[in-house]
């Protein structure tokens, strides 16, 4: 329910509070586009039509991260056309910008920084990847800095910075031994592609780090709020607690937990044991089959509600200062704007 919650919050901000809102999804699932009535999402904000913003004056835009296009845009913005063409043609860049682990999360940081810098939005909602993968989003700046400051990268950059024609032109015994080992492991062509990629991007590395650190500071700012979304199930709540602990360590502002798909019996005062006992008495008496089935169904639902409350307590007892809201399980999947309004209203009422 994470993507649905993000879309519902963005929709409510636009319709009820008149805010110019954009929702960015990093998750490759297409449900966000479908729920907002869009045929597709891409790297450019698309305005959502057919929503009720006439009285509020708000706007809702939606987009889905395209990490390769975002990487290409960064290159184009910070290099001249000739250098950009050289980078785009490099096989290592082509692989890194499309498939390398961590690139998506770093480019999400880039895109968030771009949206924030434009100053066009009253609210930016970011739908991160599920569970612990979302931590990659927080870790992207630190991982980038480690990469840029790494020994291997400095060795690869050394020939380019000293005017050498290739990475093997630096004549030192230690580097010669290093290059032969790496060449044997990676192969000459891959190493040459990597060296060319590093040399071409050398002038941009400082900008990468600086922008990542700026975005990280935005995530720590008072204007930012993290909202965890979890179903009342042991694994999901455990992941939410782990994430909350990391946010606390990183001094990130945690606004609350949304417990999604919570089950609530229609008659809260009728406990499961009493409901089952009544069902058994009526079954023994005969002639009350419909009522028996209803009582048994109620007992099952009441037992599930108690289990969910116990699971949720594992989070609330560990983080008593974090507000928690509950959204009832819906009879069907949320796939349209009306469904999003229902979710948004449930979060607001809580």
mmCIF file of C-alpha atoms in Angstrom:
data_model
loop_
_atom_site.group_PDB
_atom_site.id
_atom_site.type_symbol
_atom_site.label_atom_id
_atom_site.label_comp_id
_atom_site.label_asym_id
_atom_site.label_seq_id
_atom_site.Cartn_x
_atom_site.Cartn_y
_atom_site.Cartn_z
ATOM 1 C CA UNK A 1 0.000 0.000 0.000
ATOM 2 C CA UNK A 2 2.990 2.339 -0.090
ATOM 3 C CA UNK A 3 2.425 3.614 -3.623
ATOM 4 C CA UNK A 4 -1.305 3.971 -2.988
ATOM 5 C CA UNK A 5 -0.645 5.938 0.206
ATOM 6 C CA UNK A 6 1.772 8.272 -1.582
ATOM 7 C CA UNK A 7 -0.747 8.955 -4.345
ATOM 8 C CA UNK A 8 -3.581 9.436 -1.834
ATOM 9 C CA UNK A 9 -1.607 11.978 0.200
ATOM 10 C CA UNK A 10 -0.606 13.895 -2.946
ATOM 11 C CA UNK A 11 -4.201 13.921 -4.219
ATOM 12 C CA UNK A 12 -5.569 15.158 -0.905
ATOM 13 C CA UNK A 13 -2.949 17.906 -0.695
ATOM 14 C CA UNK A 14 -4.019 19.156 -4.126
ATOM 15 C CA UNK A 15 -7.792 18.822 -3.708
ATOM 16 C CA UNK A 16 -8.295 19.707 -0.056
ATOM 17 C CA UNK A 17 -5.411 22.062 0.679
ATOM 18 C CA UNK A 18 -4.840 23.770 -2.663
ATOM 19 C CA UNK A 19 -1.205 22.773 -2.902
ATOM 20 C CA UNK A 20 0.740 22.435 -6.129
ATOM 21 C CA UNK A 21 1.917 18.873 -5.650
ATOM 22 C CA UNK A 22 4.106 16.393 -7.506
ATOM 23 C CA UNK A 23 4.411 12.701 -6.648
ATOM 24 C CA UNK A 24 7.545 10.860 -7.769
ATOM 25 C CA UNK A 25 7.689 7.076 -7.736
ATOM 26 C CA UNK A 26 10.983 5.176 -7.730
ATOM 27 C CA UNK A 27 9.228 1.816 -7.685
ATOM 28 C CA UNK A 28 8.977 0.439 -11.253
ATOM 29 C CA UNK A 29 5.408 -0.775 -10.653
ATOM 30 C CA UNK A 30 2.788 0.953 -12.827
ATOM 31 C CA UNK A 31 0.078 1.154 -10.185
ATOM 32 C CA UNK A 32 0.586 4.844 -9.518
ATOM 33 C CA UNK A 33 -0.190 5.773 -13.115
ATOM 34 C CA UNK A 34 -3.208 3.490 -13.180
ATOM 35 C CA UNK A 35 -4.684 4.830 -9.952
ATOM 36 C CA UNK A 36 -4.358 8.405 -11.202
ATOM 37 C CA UNK A 37 -5.969 7.632 -14.537
ATOM 38 C CA UNK A 38 -2.783 8.135 -16.553
ATOM 39 C CA UNK A 39 -1.790 5.788 -19.349
ATOM 40 C CA UNK A 40 1.878 6.058 -18.447
ATOM 41 C CA UNK A 41 4.415 7.914 -16.335
ATOM 42 C CA UNK A 42 7.887 9.043 -17.333
ATOM 43 C CA UNK A 43 10.712 11.269 -16.152
ATOM 44 C CA UNK A 44 8.731 14.468 -16.684
ATOM 45 C CA UNK A 45 5.910 15.559 -14.338
ATOM 46 C CA UNK A 46 2.512 14.982 -15.962
ATOM 47 C CA UNK A 47 -0.512 16.875 -14.703
ATOM 48 C CA UNK A 48 -3.360 14.702 -13.487
ATOM 49 C CA UNK A 49 -6.666 15.782 -15.005
ATOM 50 C CA UNK A 50 -10.185 15.130 -13.816
ATOM 51 C CA UNK A 51 -9.595 15.818 -10.126
ATOM 52 C CA UNK A 52 -11.536 18.287 -7.975
ATOM 53 C CA UNK A 53 -9.247 21.305 -7.630
ATOM 54 C CA UNK A 54 -11.577 24.024 -8.928
ATOM 55 C CA UNK A 55 -12.320 25.419 -5.480
ATOM 56 C CA UNK A 56 -8.926 24.745 -3.899
ATOM 57 C CA UNK A 57 -6.759 25.954 -6.779
ATOM 58 C CA UNK A 58 -4.304 23.109 -6.293
ATOM 59 C CA UNK A 59 -2.590 20.970 -8.925
ATOM 60 C CA UNK A 60 -1.416 17.379 -8.983
ATOM 61 C CA UNK A 61 1.449 16.128 -11.144
ATOM 62 C CA UNK A 62 2.931 12.630 -11.245
ATOM 63 C CA UNK A 63 6.147 11.118 -12.606
ATOM 64 C CA UNK A 64 8.195 7.921 -12.495
ATOM 65 C CA UNK A 65 11.979 7.954 -12.254
ATOM 66 C CA UNK A 66 13.853 7.005 -15.415
ATOM 67 C CA UNK A 67 17.349 6.572 -14.022
ATOM 68 C CA UNK A 68 19.146 6.490 -17.385
ATOM 69 C CA UNK A 69 17.433 9.609 -18.663
ATOM 70 C CA UNK A 70 18.132 11.371 -15.365
ATOM 71 C CA UNK A 71 21.814 10.385 -15.593
ATOM 72 C CA UNK A 72 21.900 11.615 -19.213
ATOM 73 C CA UNK A 73 20.321 14.931 -18.178
ATOM 74 C CA UNK A 74 22.945 15.390 -15.440
ATOM 75 C CA UNK A 75 25.745 14.782 -17.946
ATOM 76 C CA UNK A 76 24.223 17.199 -20.471
ATOM 77 C CA UNK A 77 23.781 19.872 -17.813
ATOM 78 C CA UNK A 78 27.377 19.751 -16.565
ATOM 79 C CA UNK A 79 29.508 19.055 -19.640
ATOM 80 C CA UNK A 80 29.880 20.436 -23.135
ATOM 81 C CA UNK A 81 28.206 18.588 -26.046
ATOM 82 C CA UNK A 82 31.445 16.939 -27.242
ATOM 83 C CA UNK A 83 32.296 15.586 -23.803
ATOM 84 C CA UNK A 84 28.700 14.432 -23.313
ATOM 85 C CA UNK A 85 28.802 12.521 -26.597
ATOM 86 C CA UNK A 86 32.041 10.854 -25.509
ATOM 87 C CA UNK A 87 30.471 9.797 -22.211
ATOM 88 C CA UNK A 88 27.275 8.514 -23.827
ATOM 89 C CA UNK A 89 29.283 6.368 -26.249
ATOM 90 C CA UNK A 90 31.313 4.734 -23.487
ATOM 91 C CA UNK A 91 30.180 1.121 -22.918
ATOM 92 C CA UNK A 92 30.800 1.318 -19.187
ATOM 93 C CA UNK A 93 28.565 4.381 -18.913
ATOM 94 C CA UNK A 94 25.849 2.648 -20.929
ATOM 95 C CA UNK A 95 25.886 -0.262 -18.483
ATOM 96 C CA UNK A 96 26.182 1.854 -15.344
ATOM 97 C CA UNK A 97 23.398 4.273 -16.278
ATOM 98 C CA UNK A 98 20.957 1.422 -16.942
ATOM 99 C CA UNK A 99 21.653 -1.520 -14.689
ATOM 100 C CA UNK A 100 24.295 -0.948 -11.991
ATOM 101 C CA UNK A 101 23.191 -1.429 -8.397
ATOM 102 C CA UNK A 102 22.858 1.879 -6.580
ATOM 103 C CA UNK A 103 22.500 4.017 -9.701
ATOM 104 C CA UNK A 104 18.713 4.144 -9.351
ATOM 105 C CA UNK A 105 18.885 5.367 -5.765
ATOM 106 C CA UNK A 106 21.512 7.997 -6.524
ATOM 107 C CA UNK A 107 19.540 9.250 -9.530
ATOM 108 C CA UNK A 108 16.464 9.429 -7.312
ATOM 109 C CA UNK A 109 18.459 11.795 -5.104
ATOM 110 C CA UNK A 110 19.401 13.797 -8.184
ATOM 111 C CA UNK A 111 15.781 14.019 -9.334
ATOM 112 C CA UNK A 112 14.545 15.027 -5.886
ATOM 113 C CA UNK A 113 17.221 17.710 -5.754
ATOM 114 C CA UNK A 114 16.173 18.972 -9.191
ATOM 115 C CA UNK A 115 12.501 19.151 -8.225
ATOM 116 C CA UNK A 116 13.339 20.982 -5.005
ATOM 117 C CA UNK A 117 15.665 23.437 -6.759
ATOM 118 C CA UNK A 118 13.001 24.403 -9.291
ATOM 119 C CA UNK A 119 10.892 25.900 -6.523
ATOM 120 C CA UNK A 120 7.654 25.146 -8.386
ATOM 121 C CA UNK A 121 6.087 22.790 -5.872
ATOM 122 C CA UNK A 122 4.360 23.294 -2.543
ATOM 123 C CA UNK A 123 4.725 19.586 -1.822
ATOM 124 C CA UNK A 124 6.942 16.832 -3.247
ATOM 125 C CA UNK A 125 5.884 13.267 -2.395
ATOM 126 C CA UNK A 126 8.524 10.582 -3.039
ATOM 127 C CA UNK A 127 7.377 6.969 -3.204
ATOM 128 C CA UNK A 128 10.560 5.045 -2.383
ATOM 129 C CA UNK A 129 11.340 1.370 -3.058
ATOM 130 C CA UNK A 130 9.893 -1.143 -0.588
ATOM 131 C CA UNK A 131 11.297 -1.910 2.874
ATOM 132 C CA UNK A 132 15.078 -1.987 3.302
ATOM 133 C CA UNK A 133 15.680 -1.103 -0.343
ATOM 134 C CA UNK A 134 14.483 2.372 0.617
ATOM 135 C CA UNK A 135 17.565 2.682 2.815
ATOM 136 C CA UNK A 136 19.645 2.686 -0.374
ATOM 137 C CA UNK A 137 17.976 6.028 -1.068
ATOM 138 C CA UNK A 138 19.395 7.413 2.195
ATOM 139 C CA UNK A 139 22.773 5.756 1.716
ATOM 140 C CA UNK A 140 23.328 6.937 -1.867
ATOM 141 C CA UNK A 141 25.334 10.099 -0.972
ATOM 142 C CA UNK A 142 27.662 8.223 1.387
ATOM 143 C CA UNK A 143 28.202 5.387 -1.088
ATOM 144 C CA UNK A 144 28.950 7.885 -3.835
ATOM 145 C CA UNK A 145 31.533 9.651 -1.676
ATOM 146 C CA UNK A 146 33.214 6.338 -0.853
ATOM 147 C CA UNK A 147 33.327 5.506 -4.558
ATOM 148 C CA UNK A 148 34.772 8.887 -5.534
ATOM 149 C CA UNK A 149 37.372 8.743 -2.780
ATOM 150 C CA UNK A 150 38.295 5.110 -3.348
ATOM 151 C CA UNK A 151 41.869 3.980 -4.036
ATOM 152 C CA UNK A 152 40.999 2.195 -7.276
ATOM 153 C CA UNK A 153 39.259 5.273 -8.674
ATOM 154 C CA UNK A 154 42.262 7.466 -7.834
ATOM 155 C CA UNK A 155 44.535 4.999 -9.609
ATOM 156 C CA UNK A 156 42.272 4.981 -12.648
ATOM 157 C CA UNK A 157 42.222 8.773 -12.687
ATOM 158 C CA UNK A 158 45.953 9.182 -12.285
ATOM 159 C CA UNK A 159 46.889 8.592 -15.953
ATOM 160 C CA UNK A 160 44.233 10.984 -17.234
ATOM 161 C CA UNK A 161 45.285 13.671 -14.787
ATOM 162 C CA UNK A 162 48.947 13.309 -15.739
ATOM 163 C CA UNK A 163 48.248 13.505 -19.460
ATOM 164 C CA UNK A 164 48.748 9.809 -20.201
ATOM 165 C CA UNK A 165 47.226 8.207 -23.269
ATOM 166 C CA UNK A 166 45.789 5.247 -21.404
ATOM 167 C CA UNK A 167 45.502 3.899 -17.921
ATOM 168 C CA UNK A 168 48.594 1.760 -18.490
ATOM 169 C CA UNK A 169 50.847 4.690 -19.388
ATOM 170 C CA UNK A 170 51.613 5.625 -15.782
ATOM 171 C CA UNK A 171 55.092 4.191 -15.278
ATOM 172 C CA UNK A 172 55.403 3.157 -11.649
ATOM 173 C CA UNK A 173 56.174 -0.282 -10.322
ATOM 174 C CA UNK A 174 53.301 -0.349 -7.853
ATOM 175 C CA UNK A 175 50.705 0.801 -10.365
ATOM 176 C CA UNK A 176 52.078 -1.523 -13.019
ATOM 177 C CA UNK A 177 51.581 -4.493 -10.720
ATOM 178 C CA UNK A 178 48.105 -3.259 -9.775
ATOM 179 C CA UNK A 179 47.069 -2.750 -13.392
ATOM 180 C CA UNK A 180 48.262 -6.202 -14.423
ATOM 181 C CA UNK A 181 46.229 -7.840 -11.661
ATOM 182 C CA UNK A 182 43.105 -5.829 -12.467
ATOM 183 C CA UNK A 183 43.586 -6.414 -16.194
ATOM 184 C CA UNK A 184 43.766 -10.152 -15.593
ATOM 185 C CA UNK A 185 40.565 -10.107 -13.543
ATOM 186 C CA UNK A 186 38.465 -7.680 -15.595
ATOM 187 C CA UNK A 187 39.975 -7.927 -19.055
ATOM 188 C CA UNK A 188 41.716 -5.258 -21.084
ATOM 189 C CA UNK A 189 38.647 -3.890 -22.891
ATOM 190 C CA UNK A 190 36.471 -3.543 -19.804
ATOM 191 C CA UNK A 191 39.286 -1.865 -17.930
ATOM 192 C CA UNK A 192 39.883 0.507 -20.836
ATOM 193 C CA UNK A 193 36.158 1.349 -20.927
ATOM 194 C CA UNK A 194 36.185 1.965 -17.186
ATOM 195 C CA UNK A 195 39.272 4.149 -17.404
ATOM 196 C CA UNK A 196 37.750 6.185 -20.223
ATOM 197 C CA UNK A 197 34.494 6.564 -18.305
ATOM 198 C CA UNK A 198 36.261 7.735 -15.150
ATOM 199 C CA UNK A 199 38.444 10.174 -17.059
ATOM 200 C CA UNK A 200 35.470 11.624 -18.959
ATOM 201 C CA UNK A 201 33.460 12.137 -15.771
ATOM 202 C CA UNK A 202 36.400 13.425 -13.712
ATOM 203 C CA UNK A 203 35.302 17.050 -13.978
ATOM 204 C CA UNK A 204 31.790 16.153 -12.810
ATOM 205 C CA UNK A 205 32.629 14.120 -9.715
ATOM 206 C CA UNK A 206 32.752 17.094 -7.364
ATOM 207 C CA UNK A 207 29.326 18.182 -8.554
ATOM 208 C CA UNK A 208 27.895 14.699 -8.001
ATOM 209 C CA UNK A 209 29.048 14.671 -4.402
ATOM 210 C CA UNK A 210 27.989 18.238 -3.710
ATOM 211 C CA UNK A 211 24.465 17.760 -5.057
ATOM 212 C CA UNK A 212 24.038 14.478 -3.196
ATOM 213 C CA UNK A 213 25.084 16.104 0.062
ATOM 214 C CA UNK A 214 22.716 19.037 -0.565
ATOM 215 C CA UNK A 215 19.802 16.671 -1.121
ATOM 216 C CA UNK A 216 20.760 14.723 2.001
ATOM 217 C CA UNK A 217 20.552 17.948 4.004
ATOM 218 C CA UNK A 218 17.107 18.578 2.496
ATOM 219 C CA UNK A 219 16.027 15.173 3.819
ATOM 220 C CA UNK A 220 17.135 16.221 7.303
ATOM 221 C CA UNK A 221 15.398 19.610 7.144
ATOM 222 C CA UNK A 222 12.319 20.558 9.132
ATOM 223 C CA UNK A 223 10.295 20.952 5.949
ATOM 224 C CA UNK A 224 10.736 17.228 5.227
ATOM 225 C CA UNK A 225 8.667 14.413 6.726
ATOM 226 C CA UNK A 226 9.196 10.671 6.412
ATOM 227 C CA UNK A 227 6.095 8.512 6.585
ATOM 228 C CA UNK A 228 6.394 4.746 7.025
ATOM 229 C CA UNK A 229 3.748 2.461 5.539
ATOM 230 C CA UNK A 230 3.319 -1.124 6.715
ATOM 231 C CA UNK A 231 0.658 -3.796 6.878
ATOM 232 C CA UNK A 232 0.018 -5.110 10.426
ATOM 233 C CA UNK A 233 2.092 -8.232 9.788
ATOM 234 C CA UNK A 234 5.224 -9.291 11.722
ATOM 235 C CA UNK A 235 7.730 -8.950 8.876
ATOM 236 C CA UNK A 236 6.335 -5.630 7.676
ATOM 237 C CA UNK A 237 6.256 -4.073 11.153
ATOM 238 C CA UNK A 238 9.767 -5.389 11.850
ATOM 239 C CA UNK A 239 10.998 -3.670 8.683
ATOM 240 C CA UNK A 240 9.214 -0.457 9.670
ATOM 241 C CA UNK A 241 10.878 -0.530 13.092
ATOM 242 C CA UNK A 242 14.280 -1.095 11.495
ATOM 243 C CA UNK A 243 13.719 1.842 9.153
ATOM 244 C CA UNK A 244 12.517 4.049 12.016
ATOM 245 C CA UNK A 245 15.691 3.247 13.917
ATOM 246 C CA UNK A 246 17.821 4.248 10.958
ATOM 247 C CA UNK A 247 15.897 7.488 10.520
ATOM 248 C CA UNK A 248 16.487 8.283 14.178
ATOM 249 C CA UNK A 249 20.222 7.607 13.792
ATOM 250 C CA UNK A 250 20.404 9.791 10.683
ATOM 251 C CA UNK A 251 18.399 12.569 12.385
ATOM 252 C CA UNK A 252 15.720 12.333 9.728
ATOM 253 C CA UNK A 253 12.265 13.731 10.622
ATOM 254 C CA UNK A 254 9.885 10.783 11.041
ATOM 255 C CA UNK A 255 6.297 12.037 10.922
ATOM 256 C CA UNK A 256 4.428 8.797 11.533
ATOM 257 C CA UNK A 257 3.480 5.241 10.644
ATOM 258 C CA UNK A 258 0.505 4.311 8.475
ATOM 259 C CA UNK A 259 -0.786 0.860 9.366
ATOM 260 C CA UNK A 260 -2.437 -0.202 6.137
ATOM 261 C CA UNK A 261 -5.036 -2.913 5.489
ATOM 262 C CA UNK A 262 -6.099 -3.107 9.109
ATOM 263 C CA UNK A 263 -9.084 -5.373 9.847
ATOM 264 C CA UNK A 264 -11.877 -4.113 12.073
ATOM 265 C CA UNK A 265 -14.943 -6.175 13.045
ATOM 266 C CA UNK A 266 -18.276 -4.452 12.497
ATOM 267 C CA UNK A 267 -19.346 -5.155 16.100
ATOM 268 C CA UNK A 268 -16.311 -4.300 18.186
ATOM 269 C CA UNK A 269 -17.935 -5.226 21.540
ATOM 270 C CA UNK A 270 -18.568 -8.851 20.560
ATOM 271 C CA UNK A 271 -15.382 -10.780 21.370
ATOM 272 C CA UNK A 272 -14.328 -13.838 19.396
ATOM 273 C CA UNK A 273 -14.925 -16.437 22.165
ATOM 274 C CA UNK A 274 -18.499 -15.237 22.772
ATOM 275 C CA UNK A 275 -19.190 -15.168 19.037
ATOM 276 C CA UNK A 276 -17.927 -18.735 18.563
ATOM 277 C CA UNK A 277 -19.855 -19.967 21.592
ATOM 278 C CA UNK A 278 -23.076 -18.454 20.277
ATOM 279 C CA UNK A 279 -22.450 -19.986 16.869
ATOM 280 C CA UNK A 280 -22.014 -23.441 18.414
ATOM 281 C CA UNK A 281 -25.235 -23.127 20.464
ATOM 282 C CA UNK A 282 -27.223 -22.095 17.410
ATOM 283 C CA UNK A 283 -25.643 -24.836 15.295
ATOM 284 C CA UNK A 284 -26.676 -27.406 17.903
ATOM 285 C CA UNK A 285 -30.201 -26.032 17.959
ATOM 286 C CA UNK A 286 -30.443 -26.193 14.152
ATOM 287 C CA UNK A 287 -32.255 -23.961 11.697
ATOM 288 C CA UNK A 288 -29.935 -20.967 12.024
ATOM 289 C CA UNK A 289 -27.281 -21.761 9.403
ATOM 290 C CA UNK A 290 -26.950 -18.193 8.092
ATOM 291 C CA UNK A 291 -26.529 -16.697 11.546
ATOM 292 C CA UNK A 292 -24.025 -19.404 12.490
ATOM 293 C CA UNK A 293 -21.839 -18.573 9.493
ATOM 294 C CA UNK A 294 -21.978 -14.845 10.271
ATOM 295 C CA UNK A 295 -20.982 -15.417 13.898
ATOM 296 C CA UNK A 296 -18.100 -17.663 12.903
ATOM 297 C CA UNK A 297 -16.892 -15.153 10.318
ATOM 298 C CA UNK A 298 -17.078 -12.404 12.919
ATOM 299 C CA UNK A 299 -15.056 -14.506 15.375
ATOM 300 C CA UNK A 300 -12.345 -15.114 12.774
ATOM 301 C CA UNK A 301 -12.170 -11.398 11.953
ATOM 302 C CA UNK A 302 -12.110 -10.421 15.647
ATOM 303 C CA UNK A 303 -9.222 -12.815 16.274
ATOM 304 C CA UNK A 304 -7.322 -11.364 13.320
ATOM 305 C CA UNK A 305 -7.912 -7.827 14.624
ATOM 306 C CA UNK A 306 -6.451 -8.789 18.013
ATOM 307 C CA UNK A 307 -3.378 -10.337 16.357
ATOM 308 C CA UNK A 308 -2.866 -7.198 14.285
ATOM 309 C CA UNK A 309 -3.093 -5.007 17.392
ATOM 310 C CA UNK A 310 -0.458 -7.143 19.102
ATOM 311 C CA UNK A 311 1.836 -6.912 16.082
ATOM 312 C CA UNK A 312 1.390 -3.129 15.828
ATOM 313 C CA UNK A 313 2.220 -2.804 19.535
ATOM 314 C CA UNK A 314 5.747 -4.030 18.807
ATOM 315 C CA UNK A 315 6.308 -0.776 16.909
ATOM 316 C CA UNK A 316 4.333 1.615 19.127
ATOM 317 C CA UNK A 317 6.011 0.361 22.311
ATOM 318 C CA UNK A 318 9.465 0.850 20.775
ATOM 319 C CA UNK A 319 8.648 4.240 19.235
ATOM 320 C CA UNK A 320 5.917 5.726 21.467
ATOM 321 C CA UNK A 321 6.663 9.233 20.191
ATOM 322 C CA UNK A 322 5.830 8.333 16.567
ATOM 323 C CA UNK A 323 2.165 8.993 15.641
ATOM 324 C CA UNK A 324 0.388 5.959 14.189
ATOM 325 C CA UNK A 325 -2.711 5.981 11.992
ATOM 326 C CA UNK A 326 -4.716 3.010 10.743
ATOM 327 C CA UNK A 327 -6.360 2.510 7.368
ATOM 328 C CA UNK A 328 -8.955 -0.223 7.138
ATOM 329 C CA UNK A 329 -8.608 -3.007 4.587
ATOM 330 C CA UNK A 330 -10.594 -2.134 1.481
ATOM 331 C CA UNK A 331 -13.032 -4.533 -0.189
ATOM 332 C CA UNK A 332 -11.100 -4.240 -3.469
ATOM 333 C CA UNK A 333 -7.762 -2.954 -4.743
ATOM 334 C CA UNK A 334 -7.489 0.826 -5.063
ATOM 335 C CA UNK A 335 -7.204 1.542 -8.772
ATOM 336 C CA UNK A 336 -8.817 4.945 -9.321
ATOM 337 C CA UNK A 337 -9.083 8.484 -7.960
ATOM 338 C CA UNK A 338 -12.173 7.726 -5.861
ATOM 339 C CA UNK A 339 -10.285 4.947 -4.115
ATOM 340 C CA UNK A 340 -7.393 7.305 -3.438
ATOM 341 C CA UNK A 341 -9.803 9.827 -1.915
ATOM 342 C CA UNK A 342 -11.071 7.127 0.437
ATOM 343 C CA UNK A 343 -7.539 6.315 1.593
ATOM 344 C CA UNK A 344 -6.618 9.977 1.983
ATOM 345 C CA UNK A 345 -9.732 10.648 4.049
ATOM 346 C CA UNK A 346 -8.992 7.654 6.291
ATOM 347 C CA UNK A 347 -5.471 8.927 6.988
ATOM 348 C CA UNK A 348 -6.820 12.422 7.691
ATOM 349 C CA UNK A 349 -9.538 11.180 10.068
ATOM 350 C CA UNK A 350 -7.015 9.150 11.994
#
